[in-house]
PDB file of C-alpha atoms in Angstrom:
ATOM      1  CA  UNK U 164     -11.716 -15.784 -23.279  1.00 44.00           C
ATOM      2  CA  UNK U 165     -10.794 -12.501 -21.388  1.00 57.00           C
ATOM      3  CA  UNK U 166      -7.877 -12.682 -19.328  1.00 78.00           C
ATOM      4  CA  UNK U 167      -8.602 -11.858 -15.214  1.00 90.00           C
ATOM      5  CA  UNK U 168      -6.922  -8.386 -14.664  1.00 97.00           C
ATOM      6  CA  UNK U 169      -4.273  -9.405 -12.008  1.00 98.00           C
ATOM      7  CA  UNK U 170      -2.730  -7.487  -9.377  1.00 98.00           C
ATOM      8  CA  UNK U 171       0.402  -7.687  -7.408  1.00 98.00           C
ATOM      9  CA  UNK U 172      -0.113  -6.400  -3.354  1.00 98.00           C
ATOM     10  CA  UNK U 173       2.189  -6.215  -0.892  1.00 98.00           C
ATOM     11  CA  UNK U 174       1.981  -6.726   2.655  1.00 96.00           C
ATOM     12  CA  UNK U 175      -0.907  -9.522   1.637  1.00 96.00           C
ATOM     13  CA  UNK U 176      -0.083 -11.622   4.796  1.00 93.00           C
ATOM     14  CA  UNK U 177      -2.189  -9.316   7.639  1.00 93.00           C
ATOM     15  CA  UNK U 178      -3.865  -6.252   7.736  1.00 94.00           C
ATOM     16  CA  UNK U 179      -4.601  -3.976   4.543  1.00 97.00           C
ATOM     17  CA  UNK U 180      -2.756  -5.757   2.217  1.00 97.00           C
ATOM     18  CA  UNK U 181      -4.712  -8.880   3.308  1.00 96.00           C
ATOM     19  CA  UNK U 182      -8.027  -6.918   3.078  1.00 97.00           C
ATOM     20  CA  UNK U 183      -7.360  -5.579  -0.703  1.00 98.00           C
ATOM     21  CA  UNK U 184      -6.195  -9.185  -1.745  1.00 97.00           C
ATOM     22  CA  UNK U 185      -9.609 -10.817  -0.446  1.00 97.00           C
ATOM     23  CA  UNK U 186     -11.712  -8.112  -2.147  1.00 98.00           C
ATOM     24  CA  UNK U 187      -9.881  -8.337  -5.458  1.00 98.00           C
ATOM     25  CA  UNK U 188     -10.342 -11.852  -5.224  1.00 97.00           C
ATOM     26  CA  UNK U 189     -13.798 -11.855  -4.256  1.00 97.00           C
ATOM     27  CA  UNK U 190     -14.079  -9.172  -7.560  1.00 97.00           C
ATOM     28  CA  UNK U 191     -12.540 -11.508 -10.021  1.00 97.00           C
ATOM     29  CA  UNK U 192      -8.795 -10.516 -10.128  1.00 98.00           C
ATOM     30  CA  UNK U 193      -6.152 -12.522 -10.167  1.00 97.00           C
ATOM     31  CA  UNK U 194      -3.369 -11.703  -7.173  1.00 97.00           C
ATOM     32  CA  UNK U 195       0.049 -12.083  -6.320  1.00 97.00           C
ATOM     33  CA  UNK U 196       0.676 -11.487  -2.807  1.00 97.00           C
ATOM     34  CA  UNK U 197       3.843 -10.699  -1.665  1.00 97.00           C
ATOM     35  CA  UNK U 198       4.710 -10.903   1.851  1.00 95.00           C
ATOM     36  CA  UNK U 199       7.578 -12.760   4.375  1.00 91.00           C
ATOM     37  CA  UNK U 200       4.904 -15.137   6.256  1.00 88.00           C
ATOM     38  CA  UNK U 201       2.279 -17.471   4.272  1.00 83.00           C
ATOM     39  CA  UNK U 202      -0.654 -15.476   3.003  1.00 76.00           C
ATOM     40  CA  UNK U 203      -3.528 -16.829   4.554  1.00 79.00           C
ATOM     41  CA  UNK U 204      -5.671 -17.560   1.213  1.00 84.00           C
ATOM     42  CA  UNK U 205      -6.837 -20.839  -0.001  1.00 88.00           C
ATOM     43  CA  UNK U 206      -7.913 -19.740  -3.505  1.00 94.00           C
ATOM     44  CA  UNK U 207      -7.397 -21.106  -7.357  1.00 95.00           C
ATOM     45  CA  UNK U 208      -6.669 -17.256  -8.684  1.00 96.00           C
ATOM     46  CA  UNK U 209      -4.389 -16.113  -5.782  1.00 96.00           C
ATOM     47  CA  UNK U 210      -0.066 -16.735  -6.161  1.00 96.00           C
ATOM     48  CA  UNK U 211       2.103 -16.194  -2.874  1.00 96.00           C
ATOM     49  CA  UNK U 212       5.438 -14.906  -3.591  1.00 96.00           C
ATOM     50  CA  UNK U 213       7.420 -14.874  -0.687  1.00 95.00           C
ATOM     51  CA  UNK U 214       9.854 -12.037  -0.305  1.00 95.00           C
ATOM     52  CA  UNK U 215      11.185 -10.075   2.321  1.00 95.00           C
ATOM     53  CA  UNK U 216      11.185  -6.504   1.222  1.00 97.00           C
ATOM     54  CA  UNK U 217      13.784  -5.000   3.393  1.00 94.00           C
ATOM     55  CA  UNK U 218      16.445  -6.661   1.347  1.00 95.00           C
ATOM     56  CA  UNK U 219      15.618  -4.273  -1.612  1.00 96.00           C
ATOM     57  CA  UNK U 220      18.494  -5.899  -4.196  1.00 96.00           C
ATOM     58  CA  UNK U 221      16.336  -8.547  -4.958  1.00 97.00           C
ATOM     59  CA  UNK U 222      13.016  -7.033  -5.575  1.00 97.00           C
ATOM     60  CA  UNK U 223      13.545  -6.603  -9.465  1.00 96.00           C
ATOM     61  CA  UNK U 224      14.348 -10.084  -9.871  1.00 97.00           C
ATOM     62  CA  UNK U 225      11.904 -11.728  -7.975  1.00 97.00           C
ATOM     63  CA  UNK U 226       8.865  -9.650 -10.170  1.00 97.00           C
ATOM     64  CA  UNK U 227      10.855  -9.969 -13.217  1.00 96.00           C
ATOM     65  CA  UNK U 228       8.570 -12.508 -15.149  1.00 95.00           C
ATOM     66  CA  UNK U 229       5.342 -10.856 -13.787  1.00 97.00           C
ATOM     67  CA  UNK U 230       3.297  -8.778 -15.681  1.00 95.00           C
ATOM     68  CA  UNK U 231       0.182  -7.318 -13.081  1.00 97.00           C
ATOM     69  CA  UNK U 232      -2.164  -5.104 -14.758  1.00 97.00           C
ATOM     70  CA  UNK U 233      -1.923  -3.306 -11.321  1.00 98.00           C
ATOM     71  CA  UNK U 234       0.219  -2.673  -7.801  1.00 98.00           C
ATOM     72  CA  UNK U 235      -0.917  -2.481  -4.976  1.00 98.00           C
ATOM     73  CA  UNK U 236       1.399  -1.519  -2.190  1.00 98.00           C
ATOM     74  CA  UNK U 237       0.519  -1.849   1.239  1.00 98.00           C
ATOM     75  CA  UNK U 238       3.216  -3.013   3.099  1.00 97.00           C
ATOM     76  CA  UNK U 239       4.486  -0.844   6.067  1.00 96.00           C
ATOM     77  CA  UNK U 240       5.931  -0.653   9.471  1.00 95.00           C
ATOM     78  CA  UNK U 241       5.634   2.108  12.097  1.00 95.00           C
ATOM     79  CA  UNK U 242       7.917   2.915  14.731  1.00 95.00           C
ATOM     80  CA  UNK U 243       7.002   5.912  16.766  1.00 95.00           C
ATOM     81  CA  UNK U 244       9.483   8.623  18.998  1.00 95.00           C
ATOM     82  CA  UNK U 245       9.445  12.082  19.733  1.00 95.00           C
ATOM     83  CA  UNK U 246      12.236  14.745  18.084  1.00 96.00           C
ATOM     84  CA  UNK U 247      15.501  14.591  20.628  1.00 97.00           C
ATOM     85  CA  UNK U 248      14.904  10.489  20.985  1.00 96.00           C
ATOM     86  CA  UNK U 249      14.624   9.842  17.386  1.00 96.00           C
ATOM     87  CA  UNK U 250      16.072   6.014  16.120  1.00 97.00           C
ATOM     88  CA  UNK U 251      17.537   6.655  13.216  1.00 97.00           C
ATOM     89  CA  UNK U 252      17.569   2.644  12.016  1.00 97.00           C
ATOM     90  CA  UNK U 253      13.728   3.220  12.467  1.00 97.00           C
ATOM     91  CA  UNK U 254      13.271   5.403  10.249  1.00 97.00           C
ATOM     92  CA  UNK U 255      15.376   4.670   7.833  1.00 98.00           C
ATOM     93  CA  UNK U 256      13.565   1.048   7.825  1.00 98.00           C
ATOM     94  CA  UNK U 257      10.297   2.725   7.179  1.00 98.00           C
ATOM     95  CA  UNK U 258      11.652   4.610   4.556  1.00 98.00           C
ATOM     96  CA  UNK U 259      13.219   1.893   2.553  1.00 98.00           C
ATOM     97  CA  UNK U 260       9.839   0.021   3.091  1.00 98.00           C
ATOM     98  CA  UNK U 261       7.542   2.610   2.238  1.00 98.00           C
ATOM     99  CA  UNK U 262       9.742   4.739  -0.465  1.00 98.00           C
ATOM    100  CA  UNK U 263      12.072   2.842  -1.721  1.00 98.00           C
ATOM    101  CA  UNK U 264       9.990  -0.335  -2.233  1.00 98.00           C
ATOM    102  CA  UNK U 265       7.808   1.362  -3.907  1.00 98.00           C
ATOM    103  CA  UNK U 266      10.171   3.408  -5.998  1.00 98.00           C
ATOM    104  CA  UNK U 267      11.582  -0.638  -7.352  1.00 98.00           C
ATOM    105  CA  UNK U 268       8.370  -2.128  -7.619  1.00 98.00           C
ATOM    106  CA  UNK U 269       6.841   0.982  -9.752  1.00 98.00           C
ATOM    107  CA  UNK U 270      10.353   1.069 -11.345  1.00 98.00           C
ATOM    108  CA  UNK U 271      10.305  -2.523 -12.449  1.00 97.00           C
ATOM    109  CA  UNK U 272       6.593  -3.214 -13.381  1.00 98.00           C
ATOM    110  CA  UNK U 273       5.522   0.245 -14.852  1.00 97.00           C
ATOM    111  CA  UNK U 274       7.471  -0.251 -18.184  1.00 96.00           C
ATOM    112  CA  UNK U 275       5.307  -3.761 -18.139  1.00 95.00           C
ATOM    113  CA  UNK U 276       1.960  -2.399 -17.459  1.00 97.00           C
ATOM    114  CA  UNK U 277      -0.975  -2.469 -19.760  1.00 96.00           C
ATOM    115  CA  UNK U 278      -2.865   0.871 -21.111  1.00 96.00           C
ATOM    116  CA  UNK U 279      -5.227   0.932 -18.102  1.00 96.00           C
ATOM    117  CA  UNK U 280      -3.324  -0.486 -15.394  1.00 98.00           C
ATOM    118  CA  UNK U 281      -2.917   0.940 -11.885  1.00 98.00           C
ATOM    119  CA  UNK U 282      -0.768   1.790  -9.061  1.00 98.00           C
ATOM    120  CA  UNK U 283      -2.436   2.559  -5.743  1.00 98.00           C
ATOM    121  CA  UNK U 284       0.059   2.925  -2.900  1.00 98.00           C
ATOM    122  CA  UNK U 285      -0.940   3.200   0.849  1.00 98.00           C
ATOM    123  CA  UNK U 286      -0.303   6.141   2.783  1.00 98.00           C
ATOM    124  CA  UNK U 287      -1.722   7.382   5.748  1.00 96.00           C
ATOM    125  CA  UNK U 288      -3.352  10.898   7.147  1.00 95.00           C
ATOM    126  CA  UNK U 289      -0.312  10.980   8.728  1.00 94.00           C
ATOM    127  CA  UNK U 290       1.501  12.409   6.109  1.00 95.00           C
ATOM    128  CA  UNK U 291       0.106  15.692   6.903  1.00 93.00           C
ATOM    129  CA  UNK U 292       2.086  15.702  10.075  1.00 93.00           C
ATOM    130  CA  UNK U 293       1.665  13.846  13.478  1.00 93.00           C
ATOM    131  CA  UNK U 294       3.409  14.102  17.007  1.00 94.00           C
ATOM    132  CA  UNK U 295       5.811  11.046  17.890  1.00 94.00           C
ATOM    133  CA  UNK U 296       5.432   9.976  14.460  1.00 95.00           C
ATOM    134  CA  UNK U 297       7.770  12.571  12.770  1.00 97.00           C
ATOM    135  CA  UNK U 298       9.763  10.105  10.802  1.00 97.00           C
ATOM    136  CA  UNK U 299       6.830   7.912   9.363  1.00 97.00           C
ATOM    137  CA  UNK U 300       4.850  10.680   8.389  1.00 97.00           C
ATOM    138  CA  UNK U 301       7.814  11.390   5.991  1.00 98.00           C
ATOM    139  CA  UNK U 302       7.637   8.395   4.551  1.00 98.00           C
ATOM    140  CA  UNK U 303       4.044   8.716   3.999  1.00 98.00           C
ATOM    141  CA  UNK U 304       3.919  12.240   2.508  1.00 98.00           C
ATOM    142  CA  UNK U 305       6.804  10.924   0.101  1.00 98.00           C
ATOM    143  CA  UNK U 306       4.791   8.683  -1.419  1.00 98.00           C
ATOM    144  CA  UNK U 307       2.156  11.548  -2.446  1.00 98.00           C
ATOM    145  CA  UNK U 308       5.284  12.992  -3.777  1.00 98.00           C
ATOM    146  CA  UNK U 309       6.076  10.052  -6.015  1.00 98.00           C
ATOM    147  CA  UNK U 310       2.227   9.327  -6.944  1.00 98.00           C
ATOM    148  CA  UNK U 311       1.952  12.541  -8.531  1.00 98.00           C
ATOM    149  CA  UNK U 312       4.882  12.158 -10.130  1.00 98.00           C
ATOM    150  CA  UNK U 313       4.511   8.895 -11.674  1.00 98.00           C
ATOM    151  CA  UNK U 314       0.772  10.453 -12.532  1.00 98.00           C
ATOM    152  CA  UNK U 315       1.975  12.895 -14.303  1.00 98.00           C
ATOM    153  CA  UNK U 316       4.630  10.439 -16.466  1.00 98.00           C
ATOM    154  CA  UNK U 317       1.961   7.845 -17.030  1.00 98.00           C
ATOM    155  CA  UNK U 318      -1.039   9.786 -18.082  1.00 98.00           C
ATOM    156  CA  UNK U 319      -0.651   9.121 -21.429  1.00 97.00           C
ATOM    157  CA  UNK U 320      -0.586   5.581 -21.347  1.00 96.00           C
ATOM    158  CA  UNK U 321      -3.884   5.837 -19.815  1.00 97.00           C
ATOM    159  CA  UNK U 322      -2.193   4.515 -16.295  1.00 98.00           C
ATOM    160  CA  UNK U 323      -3.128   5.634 -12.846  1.00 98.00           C
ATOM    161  CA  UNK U 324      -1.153   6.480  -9.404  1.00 98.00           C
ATOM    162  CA  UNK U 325      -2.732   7.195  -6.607  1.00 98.00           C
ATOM    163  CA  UNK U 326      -2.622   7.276  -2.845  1.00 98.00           C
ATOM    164  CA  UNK U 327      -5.197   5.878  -0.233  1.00 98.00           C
ATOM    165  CA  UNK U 328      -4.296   7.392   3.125  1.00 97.00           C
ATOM    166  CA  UNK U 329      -6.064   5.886   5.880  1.00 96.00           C
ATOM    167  CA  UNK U 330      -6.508   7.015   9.680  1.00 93.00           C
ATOM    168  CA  UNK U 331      -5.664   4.930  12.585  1.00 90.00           C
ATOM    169  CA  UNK U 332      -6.904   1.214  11.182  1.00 90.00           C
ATOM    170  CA  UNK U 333      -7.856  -2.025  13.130  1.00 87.00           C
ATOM    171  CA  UNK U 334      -5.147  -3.847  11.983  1.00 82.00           C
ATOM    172  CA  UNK U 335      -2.010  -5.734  13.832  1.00 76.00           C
ATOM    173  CA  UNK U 336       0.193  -2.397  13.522  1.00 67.00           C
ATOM    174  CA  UNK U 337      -2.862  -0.426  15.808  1.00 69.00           C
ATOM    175  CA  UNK U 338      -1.896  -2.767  18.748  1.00 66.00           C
ATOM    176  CA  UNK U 339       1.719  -2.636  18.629  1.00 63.00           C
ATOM    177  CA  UNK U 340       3.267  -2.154  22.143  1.00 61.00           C
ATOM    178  CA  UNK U 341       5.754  -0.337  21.175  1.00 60.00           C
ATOM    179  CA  UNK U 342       3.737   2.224  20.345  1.00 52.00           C
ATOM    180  CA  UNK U 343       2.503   3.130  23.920  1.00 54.00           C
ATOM    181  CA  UNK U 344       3.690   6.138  24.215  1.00 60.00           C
ATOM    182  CA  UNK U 345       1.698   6.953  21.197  1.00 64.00           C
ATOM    183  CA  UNK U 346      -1.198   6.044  21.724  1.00 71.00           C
ATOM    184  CA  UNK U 347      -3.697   6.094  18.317  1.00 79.00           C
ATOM    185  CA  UNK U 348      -6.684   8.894  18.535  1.00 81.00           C
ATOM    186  CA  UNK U 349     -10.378   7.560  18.217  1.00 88.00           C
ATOM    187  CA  UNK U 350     -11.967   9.249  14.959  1.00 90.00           C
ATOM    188  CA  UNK U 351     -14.901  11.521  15.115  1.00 90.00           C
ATOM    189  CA  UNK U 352     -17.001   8.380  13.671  1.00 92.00           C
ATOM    190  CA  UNK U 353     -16.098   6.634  17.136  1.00 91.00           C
ATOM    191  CA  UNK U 354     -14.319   3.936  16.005  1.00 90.00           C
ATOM    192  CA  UNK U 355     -11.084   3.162  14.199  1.00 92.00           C
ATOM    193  CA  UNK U 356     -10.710   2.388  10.252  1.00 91.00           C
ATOM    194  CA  UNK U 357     -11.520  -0.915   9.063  1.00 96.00           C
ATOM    195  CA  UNK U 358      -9.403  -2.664   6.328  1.00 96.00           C
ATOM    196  CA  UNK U 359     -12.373  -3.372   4.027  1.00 97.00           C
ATOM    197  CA  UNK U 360     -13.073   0.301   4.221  1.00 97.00           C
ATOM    198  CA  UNK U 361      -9.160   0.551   2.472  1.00 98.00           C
ATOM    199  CA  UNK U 362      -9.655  -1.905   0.785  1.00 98.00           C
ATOM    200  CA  UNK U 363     -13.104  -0.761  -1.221  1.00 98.00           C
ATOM    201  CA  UNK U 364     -11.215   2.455  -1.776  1.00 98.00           C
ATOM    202  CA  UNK U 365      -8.136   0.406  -3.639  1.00 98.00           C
ATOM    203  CA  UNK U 366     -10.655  -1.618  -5.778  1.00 98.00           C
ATOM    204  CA  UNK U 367     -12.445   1.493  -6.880  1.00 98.00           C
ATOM    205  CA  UNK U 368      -9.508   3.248  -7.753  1.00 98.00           C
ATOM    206  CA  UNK U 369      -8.279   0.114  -9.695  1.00 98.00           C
ATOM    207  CA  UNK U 370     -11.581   0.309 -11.586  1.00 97.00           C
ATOM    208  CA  UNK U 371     -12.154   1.275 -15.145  1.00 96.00           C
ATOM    209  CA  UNK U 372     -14.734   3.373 -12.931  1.00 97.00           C
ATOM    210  CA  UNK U 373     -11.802   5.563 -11.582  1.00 98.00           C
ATOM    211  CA  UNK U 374     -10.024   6.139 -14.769  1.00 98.00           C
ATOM    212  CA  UNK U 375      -9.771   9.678 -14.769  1.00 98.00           C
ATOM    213  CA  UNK U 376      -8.579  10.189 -11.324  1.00 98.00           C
ATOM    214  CA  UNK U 377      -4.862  10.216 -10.758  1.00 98.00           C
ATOM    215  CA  UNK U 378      -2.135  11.825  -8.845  1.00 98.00           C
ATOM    216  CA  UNK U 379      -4.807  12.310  -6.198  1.00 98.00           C
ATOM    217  CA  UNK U 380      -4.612  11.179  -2.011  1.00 98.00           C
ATOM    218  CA  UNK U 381      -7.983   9.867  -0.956  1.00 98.00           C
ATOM    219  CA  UNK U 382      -8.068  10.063   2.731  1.00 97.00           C
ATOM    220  CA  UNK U 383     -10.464   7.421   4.612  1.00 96.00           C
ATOM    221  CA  UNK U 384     -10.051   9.145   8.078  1.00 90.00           C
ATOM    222  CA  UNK U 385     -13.664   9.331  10.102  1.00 91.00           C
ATOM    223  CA  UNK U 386     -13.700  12.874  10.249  1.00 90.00           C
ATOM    224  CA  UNK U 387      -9.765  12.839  11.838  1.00 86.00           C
ATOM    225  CA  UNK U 388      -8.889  15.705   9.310  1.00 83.00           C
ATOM    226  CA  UNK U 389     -11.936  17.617  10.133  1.00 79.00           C
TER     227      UNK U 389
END
C-alpha cells in the first residue's frame, strides 16, 4: 500500500497555515501541524505538535524523528512602524520567526527528505518594499533569498523551494490593532486575499504537477503589484 505523502506546516493553528493544512488534508496528505495553541482539526491523518517557535534551541529536537515528504512554513508575525520609531525587539522577533525558523526547519528536515519532496515557505508582496513595514518586508524578501538558494542545492535530488507571497489576506494578522497606523490597501480585485487562495497555490506547488518549478516567488496579490 502507498504511503500518504505527509507534510509538516507551521503556523497550522489560524490563518494560512490552517488553510494549507485543511486542503492537504482534504487532498490526501498526511500533516503535522505545528503551532503554540491546539490546531483546530478533528481528523485520523492530521498530528499536532505543539511548539513555540520563538524558542529556536529546540526546534531540531522536537522534528527529529519526523520524516515529511514536504514543509510548509507559514508561521509569521507582523509588527508595523515607520523609520525613526523603529522597535528593534520587533523586528528582530519577525526575523527569528520568519528566517531563522525556517533556516532550522529546512536545516533539520532537508537531509531527511525524499527525491520529490518540497519546501514552500510563505512570504508576502511585501518583500518588494512597503511603508511602515520596513522591517518585515526584510524578513520576507530573505526568505526569497534562502528559497533560491536551497533551489539551487537541492535540484538534483529532484527537491523543490519555493515562495508563495501573498497580498494583504483575511486572516487574524489583517485585523491586528496594532497595526492602525498601517492600515492594509484593498487590491485592485476589491477585496483582500483569501487563505484558500494560499493555500491552492502551496498544494500545487507541492504537486508532482509543479516539479519543475523551483527557486521561484509566486505572488497571489489581486492586481496589488500591477
Amino acid at each position: 500500500m502507498e504511503r500518504k505523502p505527509h507534510a509538516l506546516v507551521t503556523g497550522a493553528s489560524s490563518g494560512i497555515g490552517a488553510a494549507v493544512a485543511t486542503r492537504l488534508l482534504r487532498d490526501g496528505w498526511r500533516v503535522t501541524g505545528v503551532s503554540r495553541r491546539p490546531a483546530p482539526f478533528d481528523h485520523p491523518a492530521f498530528d499536532h505538535l505543539s511548539l513555540d517557535l520563538s524558542d529556536v534551541d529546540t526546534i531540531a529536537g522536537a522534528v527529529a524523528a519526523l520524516e515529511p515528504t514536504a514543509l510548509v512554513h507559514a508561521a509569521g508575525l507582523l509588527k508595523v512602524g515607520p523609520l525613526g520609531a523603529l522597535n528593534h525587539d520587533d523586528g528582530a522577533a519577525m526575523w527569528r520567526l520568519h528566517v531563522d525558523v525556517a533556516e532550522r526547519l529546512a536545516n533539520a528536515l532537508a537531509p531527511r527528505l525524499p527525491e520529490g519532496g518540497r519546501i514552500v515557505l510563505i512570504g508576502s508582496r511585501t518583500a518588494s518594499g512597503a511603508a511602515g513595514r520596513g522591517q518585515y518586508a526584510a524578513t520576507k524578501a530573505a526568505l526569497v533569498a534562502l528559497a533560491r538558494s536551497w533551489a539551487m542545492e537541492l535540484a538534483p535530488k529532484g527537491i523543490t523551494v519555493n515562495v508563495v507571497a501573498p497580498a494583504a489576506t483575511e486572516t487574524p494578522m489583517l485585523k491586528d490593532p496594532t497595526r492602525a497606523d498601517v492600515a492594509p490597501k484593498l487590491p485592485p480585485i476589491g477585496r483582500f486575499i483569501r487563505p484558500e487562495e494560499v493555500a491552492g497555490a502551496v498544494a500545487f506547488l507541492l504537486s508532482a504537477e509543479a516539479a519543475a518549478i523551483t527557486g521561484q516567488q509566486l505572488v497571489i496579490c489581486g492586481g496589488s503589484s500591477l
